[in-house]
Coordinates of C-alpha atoms and ligand atoms in Angstrom, one line a residue:
M846 CA -55.9 55.4 116.4
L847 CA -54.2 56.2 113.1
V848 CA -50.8 55.5 114.5
T849 CA -52.0 52.3 116.2
L850 CA -53.5 51.0 112.9
I851 CA -50.5 51.9 110.8
R852 CA -48.1 50.4 113.3
R853 CA -50.2 47.2 113.6
Y854 CA -50.7 46.7 109.8
S855 CA -47.2 47.7 108.8
K856 CA -45.6 45.1 111.0
P857 CA -45.8 42.1 108.6
Y858 CA -44.3 44.2 105.8
L859 CA -41.4 45.8 107.6
P860 CA -38.8 44.4 105.1
H861 CA -40.8 45.6 102.2
I862 CA -41.2 49.0 103.7
L863 CA -37.5 49.2 104.4
A864 CA -36.7 48.3 100.8
V865 CA -39.1 51.0 99.5
L866 CA -37.5 53.6 101.8
L867 CA -34.1 52.7 100.6
F868 CA -35.1 53.1 96.9
Q869 CA -36.7 56.3 97.9
L870 CA -33.5 57.5 99.5
A871 CA -31.4 56.5 96.5
S872 CA -33.7 58.3 94.1
T873 CA -33.8 61.4 96.2
I874 CA -30.1 61.7 96.4
A875 CA -29.8 61.2 92.6
T876 CA -32.4 63.9 92.1
L877 CA -30.4 66.3 94.3
Y878 CA -27.1 65.5 92.6
L879 CA -28.3 66.2 89.0
P880 CA -28.6 70.0 89.0
S881 CA -25.1 70.4 90.4
L882 CA -23.7 68.2 87.7
N883 CA -25.6 70.3 85.2
A884 CA -24.0 73.5 86.7
K885 CA -20.6 71.9 86.4
I886 CA -21.0 71.2 82.7
I887 CA -22.1 74.8 82.0
D888 CA -19.6 76.5 84.2
E889 CA -16.5 74.4 83.8
G890 CA -17.1 72.6 80.5
V891 CA -19.0 75.0 78.2
S892 CA -17.4 78.2 79.5
H893 CA -13.8 76.8 79.1
G894 CA -14.6 75.0 75.9
D895 CA -13.5 71.7 77.4
T896 CA -15.3 69.1 75.3
D897 CA -13.8 66.2 77.0
Y898 CA -15.0 67.4 80.4
I899 CA -18.5 67.9 79.0
W900 CA -18.5 64.3 77.7
R901 CA -17.3 62.8 80.9
T902 CA -19.7 64.8 83.2
G903 CA -22.5 64.3 80.7
A904 CA -22.0 60.5 80.9
L905 CA -22.0 60.6 84.6
M906 CA -25.2 62.7 84.5
L907 CA -26.8 60.1 82.2
V908 CA -25.9 57.3 84.6
V909 CA -27.2 59.2 87.6
A910 CA -30.4 60.1 85.8
I911 CA -31.0 56.4 84.7
G912 CA -30.4 55.4 88.3
Q913 CA -32.8 58.0 89.5
I914 CA -35.5 56.8 87.2
A915 CA -35.0 53.1 88.1
T916 CA -35.0 53.6 91.8
A917 CA -38.0 55.9 91.6
I918 CA -40.0 53.3 89.6
A919 CA -39.0 50.6 92.1
A920 CA -40.0 52.7 95.0
V921 CA -43.4 53.6 93.6
Y922 CA -44.1 50.0 92.4
F923 CA -43.2 48.3 95.7
G924 CA -44.7 51.2 97.7
A925 CA -48.0 50.7 96.0
R926 CA -48.0 47.0 96.4
T927 CA -47.1 47.3 100.1
A928 CA -49.8 49.9 100.8
M929 CA -52.4 47.9 99.0
A930 CA -51.5 44.8 100.9
M931 CA -51.8 46.7 104.2
G932 CA -55.2 48.0 103.1
R933 CA -56.3 44.5 102.1
D934 CA -55.4 43.2 105.6
L935 CA -57.3 46.0 107.3
R936 CA -60.4 45.5 105.1
R937 CA -60.2 41.8 105.9
D938 CA -60.1 42.4 109.6
V939 CA -63.0 44.9 109.5
F940 CA -65.0 42.3 107.6
R941 CA -64.2 39.5 110.0
K942 CA -65.1 41.7 112.9
V943 CA -68.4 42.7 111.4
S944 CA -69.1 39.0 110.7
S945 CA -68.7 38.3 114.4
F946 CA -71.2 40.9 115.4
S947 CA -74.5 40.0 116.9
A948 CA -77.7 41.5 115.6
K949 CA -77.5 44.0 118.5
D950 CA -74.0 45.1 117.5
V951 CA -75.0 45.7 113.9
N952 CA -78.0 47.7 115.0
S953 CA -75.9 49.9 117.3
F954 CA -73.8 51.0 114.3
G955 CA -76.3 50.7 111.4
A956 CA -75.5 48.8 108.3
P957 CA -74.7 51.7 106.0
T958 CA -72.0 53.1 108.2
L959 CA -70.5 49.7 108.6
I960 CA -70.3 49.4 104.8
T961 CA -68.7 52.8 104.4
R962 CA -66.2 52.0 107.2
G963 CA -65.2 48.8 105.5
T964 CA -64.7 50.3 102.1
N965 CA -64.3 54.1 101.9
D966 CA -62.7 54.6 105.3
V967 CA -60.2 51.8 104.7
Q968 CA -59.4 53.4 101.4
Q969 CA -58.5 56.7 103.0
V970 CA -56.2 55.1 105.4
Q971 CA -54.7 53.0 102.6
M972 CA -54.2 56.2 100.6
L973 CA -52.3 57.8 103.5
M974 CA -50.1 54.7 103.7
L975 CA -49.4 54.9 100.0
M976 CA -48.5 58.6 100.3
G977 CA -46.4 58.0 103.3
L978 CA -44.4 55.3 101.6
N979 CA -43.9 57.5 98.6
F980 CA -43.0 60.7 100.2
M981 CA -42.1 60.2 103.9
V982 CA -38.4 59.8 103.2
S983 CA -38.0 61.8 100.0
T984 CA -39.8 65.0 101.2
P985 CA -37.6 66.0 104.2
I986 CA -34.4 65.0 102.4
M987 CA -35.4 66.8 99.3
C988 CA -36.3 69.9 101.4
F989 CA -33.2 70.0 103.6
G990 CA -30.8 68.6 101.0
G991 CA -32.1 71.1 98.5
I992 CA -31.4 73.9 100.9
V993 CA -27.8 72.8 101.6
M994 CA -27.2 72.3 97.9
A995 CA -28.7 75.7 97.0
L996 CA -26.6 77.4 99.6
Q997 CA -23.5 75.7 98.2
E998 CA -24.2 77.2 94.8
D999 CA -24.7 80.7 96.1
L1000 CA -24.9 81.9 99.6
S1001 CA -26.0 85.5 99.0
L1002 CA -29.2 84.4 97.2
S1003 CA -30.2 82.2 100.2
W1004 CA -32.6 84.8 101.5
L1005 CA -34.9 83.8 98.6
V1006 CA -35.3 80.4 100.2
W1007 CA -36.0 81.9 103.6
V1008 CA -38.7 84.1 102.1
S1009 CA -40.4 81.8 99.6
V1010 CA -40.7 78.6 101.8
P1011 CA -42.5 80.3 104.7
V1012 CA -44.8 82.1 102.3
L1013 CA -45.7 78.8 100.6
V1014 CA -46.1 77.0 104.0
A1015 CA -48.4 79.8 105.2
V1016 CA -50.6 79.8 102.1
V1017 CA -50.9 76.0 101.8
G1018 CA -51.3 75.6 105.5
Y1019 CA -54.1 78.2 105.7
L1020 CA -56.0 76.3 103.0
V1021 CA -55.4 72.9 104.6
V1022 CA -56.8 74.2 107.9
R1023 CA -59.9 75.3 106.1
L1024 CA -60.2 71.9 104.4
M1025 CA -59.9 69.7 107.4
P1026 CA -63.4 70.2 108.9
L1027 CA -64.9 69.8 105.4
F1028 CA -63.2 66.4 104.9
R1029 CA -64.6 65.3 108.3
S1030 CA -68.2 66.2 107.4
M1031 CA -67.7 64.6 103.9
Q1032 CA -67.3 61.2 105.5
K1033 CA -70.6 61.6 107.3
K1034 CA -72.4 62.7 104.1
I1035 CA -71.1 59.6 102.3
D1036 CA -72.6 57.5 105.2
A1037 CA -75.9 59.3 104.6
I1038 CA -75.9 58.7 100.9
N1039 CA -75.2 55.0 101.5
G1040 CA -78.0 54.8 104.0
V1041 CA -80.6 56.3 101.7
L1042 CA -79.5 54.4 98.6
R1043 CA -79.4 51.1 100.4
E1044 CA -82.9 51.5 101.9
Q1045 CA -84.3 52.5 98.5
I1046 CA -82.8 49.7 96.6
I1047 CA -84.0 47.1 99.2
G1048 CA -87.4 48.7 99.4
I1049 CA -87.8 49.3 95.7
R1050 CA -91.0 47.3 95.3
V1051 CA -92.7 49.1 98.1
V1052 CA -91.6 52.4 96.8
R1053 CA -93.1 51.5 93.4
A1054 CA -96.3 50.1 94.8
F1055 CA -97.0 53.2 96.8
V1056 CA -95.8 55.6 94.1
R1057 CA -93.3 57.1 96.5
E1058 CA -90.6 57.7 93.9
P1059 CA -91.0 61.5 94.0
Y1060 CA -90.7 61.5 97.8
E1061 CA -87.8 59.0 97.8
A1062 CA -86.1 60.9 95.0
S1063 CA -86.3 64.1 97.0
R1064 CA -84.9 62.3 100.1
F1065 CA -82.0 61.1 98.0
G1066 CA -81.7 64.6 96.4
D1067 CA -81.3 66.1 99.8
A1068 CA -78.5 63.8 100.8
N1069 CA -76.9 64.1 97.4
R1070 CA -77.1 67.9 97.6
D1071 CA -75.5 67.9 101.0
L1072 CA -72.6 65.9 99.7
T1073 CA -72.3 68.1 96.6
Q1074 CA -72.2 71.2 98.8
V1075 CA -69.4 69.9 100.9
S1076 CA -67.5 68.7 97.8
V1077 CA -68.0 72.0 96.1
K1078 CA -66.6 73.8 99.1
I1079 CA -63.6 71.5 99.0
G1080 CA -63.3 72.1 95.3
N1081 CA -63.3 75.9 95.8
L1082 CA -60.4 75.7 98.1
F1083 CA -58.5 73.5 95.7
V1084 CA -59.2 75.9 93.0
L1085 CA -57.5 78.6 95.1
M1086 CA -54.7 76.2 96.0
F1087 CA -53.2 75.5 92.7
P1088 CA -53.0 79.1 91.3
A1089 CA -51.6 80.2 94.7
I1090 CA -48.9 77.6 94.6
G1091 CA -48.2 78.3 91.0
M1092 CA -47.9 82.0 91.7
I1093 CA -45.4 81.5 94.5
L1094 CA -43.3 79.2 92.3
H1095 CA -43.3 81.6 89.4
L1096 CA -42.6 84.6 91.6
S1097 CA -39.7 82.8 93.1
T1098 CA -38.4 81.8 89.7
A1099 CA -38.6 85.5 88.6
A1100 CA -36.9 86.6 91.8
V1101 CA -34.0 84.1 91.3
L1102 CA -33.5 85.2 87.7
W1103 CA -33.7 88.9 88.6
F1104 CA -31.3 88.9 91.5
G1105 CA -29.2 86.1 90.2
G1106 CA -29.0 87.8 86.8
Q1107 CA -27.5 90.9 88.5
R1108 CA -24.9 88.8 90.2
V1109 CA -24.0 87.0 87.0
D1110 CA -23.7 90.5 85.3
S1111 CA -21.3 91.7 87.9
G1112 CA -19.3 88.4 87.6
E1113 CA -20.0 87.3 91.2
M1114 CA -21.9 84.2 90.0
Q1115 CA -21.8 81.8 87.1
V1116 CA -24.7 80.9 84.8
G1117 CA -24.5 77.2 85.7
A1118 CA -24.7 78.0 89.4
L1119 CA -27.7 80.2 88.7
T1120 CA -29.6 77.4 86.9
A1121 CA -28.7 75.0 89.6
F1122 CA -29.9 77.4 92.3
L1123 CA -33.2 77.8 90.5
Q1124 CA -33.7 74.1 90.2
Y1125 CA -32.9 73.5 93.9
L1126 CA -35.4 76.2 94.9
L1127 CA -38.1 74.6 92.8
Q1128 CA -37.3 71.2 94.3
I1129 CA -37.5 72.6 97.8
L1130 CA -40.8 74.3 97.1
I1131 CA -42.3 71.1 95.6
A1132 CA -41.1 69.1 98.5
V1133 CA -42.7 71.6 100.9
M1134 CA -45.9 71.4 99.0
M1135 CA -45.9 67.6 99.0
G1136 CA -45.2 67.6 102.8
T1137 CA -48.2 69.9 103.3
F1138 CA -50.4 67.7 101.1
M1139 CA -49.4 64.8 103.3
A1140 CA -50.1 66.8 106.4
M1141 CA -53.5 67.5 104.9
M1142 CA -54.3 63.8 104.4
I1143 CA -53.5 62.9 108.0
P1144 CA -56.6 64.6 109.6
R1145 CA -58.9 63.0 107.1
A1146 CA -57.3 59.6 107.4
S1147 CA -57.3 59.9 111.1
V1148 CA -61.0 60.5 111.2
C1149 CA -61.4 57.4 109.1
A1150 CA -59.0 55.4 111.3
D1151 CA -61.0 56.4 114.4
R1152 CA -64.2 55.2 112.7
I1153 CA -62.5 51.9 111.7
G1154 CA -61.1 51.6 115.2
E1155 CA -64.6 51.9 116.7
V1156 CA -65.6 48.8 114.7
L1157 CA -62.4 46.8 115.4
D1158 CA -62.6 47.6 119.2
V1159 CA -66.1 46.3 119.6
E1160 CA -66.2 43.2 121.8
P1161 CA -69.1 41.3 120.2
S1162 CA -71.9 41.3 122.7
I1163 CA -72.5 37.6 122.0
H1164 CA -69.4 35.5 121.8
D1165 CA -68.4 31.9 122.5
P1166 CA -67.7 30.9 126.1
E1167 CA -64.1 30.7 127.3
S1168 CA -64.4 27.0 128.2
P1169 CA -67.4 25.6 126.3
V1170 CA -69.2 22.7 127.8
K1171 CA -69.3 19.5 125.7
P1172 CA -72.8 18.2 126.2
A1173 CA -73.1 14.6 127.3
E1174 CA -76.0 13.9 124.9
R1175 CA -77.1 15.4 121.7
K1176 CA -80.8 14.7 121.5
G1177 CA -82.2 18.2 121.0
R1178 CA -84.1 18.7 124.1
V1179 CA -85.0 22.4 124.4
E1180 CA -85.9 24.1 127.7
F1181 CA -86.8 27.7 128.5
R1182 CA -86.7 28.5 132.2
D1183 CA -88.4 31.6 133.3
V1184 CA -87.0 33.6 130.4
T1185 CA -87.4 37.4 130.3
F1186 CA -86.1 39.4 127.4
K1187 CA -85.9 43.0 126.5
Y1188 CA -84.6 44.6 123.3
P1189 CA -81.7 47.0 123.8
G1190 CA -83.1 50.4 124.5
A1191 CA -86.7 49.2 125.0
E1192 CA -88.5 49.9 128.2
A1193 CA -90.9 47.0 128.5
P1194 CA -89.8 43.4 128.2
V1195 CA -90.9 41.6 125.0
L1196 CA -90.9 38.2 126.8
S1197 CA -91.8 37.7 130.4
N1198 CA -91.4 34.5 132.5
V1199 CA -91.5 32.1 129.6
S1200 CA -91.0 28.5 130.6
F1201 CA -91.6 25.4 128.6
T1202 CA -89.9 22.2 127.5
A1203 CA -89.8 20.8 124.0
E1204 CA -88.9 17.1 123.9
P1205 CA -87.2 15.2 121.0
G1206 CA -89.7 13.4 118.8
Q1207 CA -92.4 15.9 119.6
T1208 CA -93.8 19.0 118.0
L1209 CA -94.2 22.2 120.0
A1210 CA -96.3 24.9 118.4
I1211 CA -96.4 28.6 119.3
I1212 CA -99.3 30.7 118.3
G1213 CA -100.2 34.3 119.1
S1214 CA -101.1 37.6 117.5
T1215 CA -98.5 39.6 115.6
G1216 CA -96.1 41.3 117.9
A1217 CA -96.7 38.7 120.6
G1218 CA -92.9 37.9 120.7
K1219 CA -92.8 34.6 118.8
T1220 CA -89.9 35.5 116.5
T1221 CA -88.1 36.9 119.5
L1222 CA -88.6 33.7 121.4
V1223 CA -87.2 31.4 118.8
S1224 CA -84.2 33.7 118.2
L1225 CA -83.0 33.1 121.7
L1226 CA -82.1 29.5 121.1
P1227 CA -79.5 30.1 118.3
R1228 CA -78.3 33.1 120.4
L1229 CA -79.2 35.8 118.0
Y1230 CA -79.9 37.6 121.3
D1231 CA -79.1 36.7 124.9
V1232 CA -81.8 36.6 127.6
A1233 CA -82.1 39.3 130.2
S1234 CA -82.9 36.8 132.9
G1235 CA -83.7 33.1 133.1
E1236 CA -82.1 30.4 131.1
V1237 CA -82.4 28.8 127.7
L1238 CA -81.1 25.2 127.7
L1239 CA -80.2 22.8 125.0
D1240 CA -79.9 19.2 126.2
G1241 CA -79.7 20.5 129.7
V1242 CA -76.8 22.9 129.1
P1243 CA -77.4 26.7 129.0
V1244 CA -76.8 27.9 125.5
T1245 CA -74.4 30.6 126.8
Q1246 CA -72.0 27.8 127.8
L1247 CA -72.0 26.1 124.4
D1248 CA -69.9 26.9 121.3
R1249 CA -72.1 28.6 118.7
D1250 CA -70.9 26.0 116.2
E1251 CA -72.1 23.3 118.6
I1252 CA -75.5 25.0 118.7
S1253 CA -75.8 25.6 115.0
S1254 CA -74.9 22.0 114.3
R1255 CA -77.9 20.9 116.3
V1256 CA -80.4 23.7 115.6
A1257 CA -81.6 24.7 112.2
T1258 CA -83.8 27.7 111.8
V1259 CA -86.1 28.6 109.0
P1260 CA -86.5 32.4 109.5
Q1261 CA -89.7 34.2 109.2
K1262 CA -88.1 36.4 106.5
P1263 CA -86.6 33.7 104.3
Y1264 CA -83.3 34.8 103.0
L1265 CA -81.2 33.2 100.2
F1266 CA -77.7 34.2 99.2
S1267 CA -76.6 35.0 95.7
G1268 CA -75.3 31.9 93.9
T1269 CA -77.0 28.7 92.8
I1270 CA -79.8 26.7 94.5
E1271 CA -77.2 24.0 95.3
H1272 CA -74.8 26.5 96.9
N1273 CA -77.7 27.7 99.1
L1274 CA -78.8 24.2 100.1
R1275 CA -75.3 23.3 101.1
F1276 CA -75.0 26.3 103.4
G1277 CA -75.2 24.3 106.6
K1278 CA -73.6 21.1 105.3
T1279 CA -71.0 21.7 102.5
D1280 CA -70.4 18.0 102.0
A1281 CA -74.0 16.9 101.4
T1282 CA -74.5 14.5 98.5
E1283 CA -76.7 15.4 95.6
E1284 CA -79.1 12.8 96.7
E1285 CA -79.5 14.4 100.1
L1286 CA -80.2 17.7 98.4
W1287 CA -83.0 16.2 96.3
D1288 CA -84.3 14.4 99.3
A1289 CA -84.6 17.6 101.2
L1290 CA -86.2 19.4 98.3
E1291 CA -88.7 16.6 98.0
T1292 CA -89.7 16.9 101.6
A1293 CA -89.9 20.7 101.3
Q1294 CA -92.2 20.3 98.3
A1295 CA -89.7 22.2 96.2
K1296 CA -88.6 19.4 93.9
D1297 CA -91.0 20.1 91.2
F1298 CA -90.1 23.7 90.6
V1299 CA -86.4 23.1 90.8
Q1300 CA -86.8 20.3 88.3
E1301 CA -89.0 22.4 86.1
K1302 CA -86.0 24.4 84.7
A1303 CA -83.2 22.6 82.8
S1304 CA -80.6 24.2 85.1
G1305 CA -82.0 22.3 88.1
L1306 CA -79.8 22.7 91.1
N1307 CA -77.6 25.1 89.2
R1308 CA -80.3 27.6 88.8
R1309 CA -79.1 31.1 89.7
V1310 CA -80.5 32.8 92.9
A1311 CA -80.3 36.5 93.2
Q1312 CA -79.1 38.2 96.4
G1313 CA -81.8 37.7 99.0
G1314 CA -83.6 35.2 96.8
T1315 CA -85.6 37.9 95.0
N1316 CA -85.9 36.0 91.7
V1317 CA -88.0 33.2 93.1
S1318 CA -91.5 33.6 94.5
G1319 CA -92.1 34.1 98.2
G1320 CA -93.5 30.5 98.6
Q1321 CA -90.6 29.1 96.6
R1322 CA -88.1 31.0 98.8
Q1323 CA -89.8 29.7 101.9
R1324 CA -89.6 26.1 100.7
L1325 CA -85.9 26.5 99.7
C1326 CA -85.2 27.7 103.2
I1327 CA -87.0 24.7 104.6
A1328 CA -84.9 22.4 102.4
R1329 CA -81.7 24.2 103.5
A1330 CA -82.6 23.5 107.1
L1331 CA -83.5 19.8 106.3
V1332 CA -80.1 19.2 104.6
T1333 CA -78.2 19.8 107.9
R1334 CA -80.3 17.0 109.6
P1335 CA -80.4 18.9 112.9
K1336 CA -81.8 17.8 116.2
V1337 CA -84.0 20.8 116.6
Y1338 CA -86.0 22.5 113.9
L1339 CA -87.3 26.1 114.4
F1340 CA -89.9 27.0 111.8
D1341 CA -90.8 30.6 112.3
D1342 CA -94.0 31.1 110.4
S1343 CA -92.5 29.1 107.6
F1344 CA -95.7 27.9 106.0
S1345 CA -97.4 31.3 105.7
A1346 CA -96.8 31.7 102.0
L1347 CA -98.0 28.2 101.2
D1348 CA -101.5 27.3 100.1
V1349 CA -103.4 25.1 102.5
A1350 CA -102.9 21.9 100.4
T1351 CA -99.1 22.3 100.0
D1352 CA -98.9 23.2 103.7
A1353 CA -100.6 19.9 104.6
R1354 CA -98.5 17.9 102.2
L1355 CA -95.3 19.5 103.5
R1356 CA -96.1 18.8 107.1
K1357 CA -96.9 15.2 106.4
A1358 CA -93.6 14.7 104.6
L1359 CA -91.8 16.6 107.4
K1360 CA -93.3 14.4 110.1
D1361 CA -91.5 11.3 108.6
K1362 CA -88.2 13.2 108.3
T1363 CA -88.2 14.7 111.7
R1364 CA -89.4 11.7 113.7
D1365 CA -86.6 11.9 116.3
A1366 CA -86.1 15.6 116.2
T1367 CA -87.5 18.4 118.3
V1368 CA -89.8 20.5 116.1
I1369 CA -90.8 24.0 117.2
I1370 CA -93.4 25.6 114.8
V1371 CA -94.5 29.2 115.0
A1372 CA -97.7 29.6 113.0
Q1373 CA -100.6 31.8 112.3
R1374 CA -102.9 29.2 110.9
V1375 CA -104.6 26.9 113.4
S1376 CA -104.8 24.1 110.8
T1377 CA -100.9 24.1 110.6
I1378 CA -100.5 23.3 114.3
A1379 CA -103.7 21.4 115.2
D1380 CA -101.9 18.1 115.5
A1381 CA -99.0 19.4 117.6
D1382 CA -98.1 17.6 120.8
Q1383 CA -98.2 20.9 122.7
I1384 CA -99.4 24.3 121.8
L1385 CA -98.3 27.5 123.6
V1386 CA -100.6 30.5 123.3
L1387 CA -98.4 33.6 123.5
D1388 CA -99.9 37.0 124.2
N1389 CA -97.9 40.1 124.8
G1390 CA -94.8 38.1 125.7
R1391 CA -96.5 35.8 128.2
I1392 CA -97.6 32.2 127.8
V1393 CA -101.3 32.6 128.6
D1394 CA -102.4 29.0 127.9
R1395 CA -100.8 25.7 126.9
G1396 CA -102.1 22.2 125.9
T1397 CA -103.2 20.3 122.9
H1398 CA -105.6 21.6 120.3
D1399 CA -108.5 19.8 121.9
E1400 CA -107.6 20.9 125.4
L1401 CA -107.2 24.5 124.4
L1402 CA -110.5 24.5 122.5
E1403 CA -112.1 23.7 125.9
T1404 CA -110.1 25.9 128.2
S1405 CA -108.5 28.8 126.4
P1406 CA -110.6 31.9 125.5
T1407 CA -107.6 33.4 123.6
Y1408 CA -107.2 30.2 121.5
Q1409 CA -110.9 30.0 120.9
E1410 CA -110.9 33.5 119.6
I1411 CA -108.1 32.7 117.2
V1412 CA -109.9 29.6 116.0
E1413 CA -113.1 31.4 115.5
S1414 CA -111.6 34.2 113.6
Q1415 CA -110.0 31.8 111.2
L1416 CA -113.0 29.5 110.9
S1417 CA -115.2 32.3 109.9
V1418 CA -112.6 33.4 107.2
E1419 CA -112.5 29.8 105.9
E1420 CA -116.2 29.4 106.0
V1421 CA -116.7 32.6 104.1
A1422 CA -114.2 31.5 101.6
Ligands
CTP1561 N1 -89.2 44.2 118.6 C1 -88.3 45.2 118.8 N2 -87.1 45.1 118.2 C2 -86.8 44.2 117.3 C3 -87.8 43.2 117.0 C4 -89.0 43.3 117.7 O1 -88.5 46.0 119.7 N3 -85.6 44.1 116.7 C5 -90.5 44.2 119.3 C6 -91.7 44.4 118.3 O2 -92.1 45.8 118.3 C7 -92.8 43.6 118.9 C8 -92.1 42.6 119.9 O3 -90.7 43.0 119.9 O4 -93.6 44.4 119.7 C9 -92.2 41.2 119.4 O5 -91.7 41.1 118.1 P1 -91.7 39.6 117.4 O6 -91.1 38.7 118.3 O7 -91.0 39.8 116.1 O8 -93.2 39.4 117.2 P2 -93.9 38.1 116.5 O9 -94.8 37.5 117.5 O10 -92.9 37.3 115.8 O11 -94.8 38.8 115.4 P3 -95.3 38.3 113.9 O12 -96.4 37.4 114.1 O13 -95.7 39.6 113.3 O14 -94.1 37.7 113.3
MG1562 MG1 -92.5 36.9 113.9

């Protein structure tokens, strides 16, 4: 997967990458050239007292050094830009993919791991791309070029290279092999931390209300400790790594000076050649070390790439049809034909053999105990889920044959759990219709009985809304969601228990205002309160996923025991009140 990802995302940047590699090459060659110039100055200039030679070679050395610095800076600068751009593209694609997921797809991963994959995992891959661009060319050239140059300086010391390089590879390699499984488990622990943290932040009110802080703190503590343990193990190995590398480098230096010194003593080698040999050996060892570090990043990045690949490879379980049907009419007629639905992984169906028709200009109400399947039922029309068997039709066309844009332009949902996005009230209201005029927005707010509380504050439509809408009351949030649906002027309204947080008087006023606005539209209302739906044209009584009775309020009062029960339970509550 890693290779596929890198290949795919480097394609648009091939010219940039080539440029980086060329800079890299130039800078490496310059680096390799410098010690030999240095040796020449010492051995031919200083030892013969040739000032002219020293000046000339010194000037050349200066030019090479400046060139080396310039190309190195260019390589790192453009390398970083290119790697970051590739990371940005990858992150963008992960985000787009996740946005196309259906509820089922999101659930099959879980939100926390999707967040880690879109952020931390992408970053690991990006890091490898950066390292690759910075060291891919320079490391092997530095290593082999260094060996060639060192041998040119002095052949008989070459055994030092053959000893120190394998020792370094062995030591660093051993540590890297120990590190790899730790990195793998680290990614999982980060997922776990994200999961716990996310849940606690979202549920903070509940945690407070039930005084669960100690328990939640200990749950977070466990996840945190897990992560710490892995990190400490990794740290321990790194602690070993640097002294080990240091020791090998210093022992090599000592050996070069020791054996080289003897050769200089006996006149077989010059001092300059000795310094150059020493510098080459260090360059080789550093290159080997860098190579091993890179090799170490590959397994971690490849774990991350696999995790990203899993997300990118998902074929969203709900997608637009290949050749969508353009409906002949757009009236908003909704029909369910013998619909059965099962949640993924569940054994029993949540909805069985549900059939009904909702006509434009009419109000269809659905009532039933909690867990009866009401929310599930209304989520089938906008295709949050697809049916197991049967058909859901919009204006006579199965929703599976319609573009989802087509559906959402005709169907507006007010979800049971009202959700607002961070931004302003205006930005939220324009969600379904970006070009709505200010007048339309106020009109919708008025119908939704939300005008007063929006006007109340000087900021009006520009009032800030926190993520999820947590800085307005539950009832206000519900009314803003209703207004948001009204702004789009859809053909079909789905109100899922959208009046539950309103007091009875506001509820009545809102429904009266709605009636005028939705005269030609199909209105489907899910409700708990009988008073909310008493004047509906048709009421479905849902019990355990089946429609047990249907009719108007008056008919059901006569014929339906389930409906009578619901009415009685609520009457007694209201009477007592
Ligand atoms: N369910 C499920 N998986 C989900 C959502 C719901 O298995 N992601 C199950 C629930 O356990 C419930 C049934 O589906 O038994 C119906 O859920 P729902 O349609 O949400 O019930 P409602 O009638 O909307 O209940 P309420 O009045 O509480 O909103
Ligand atoms: Mg519900």
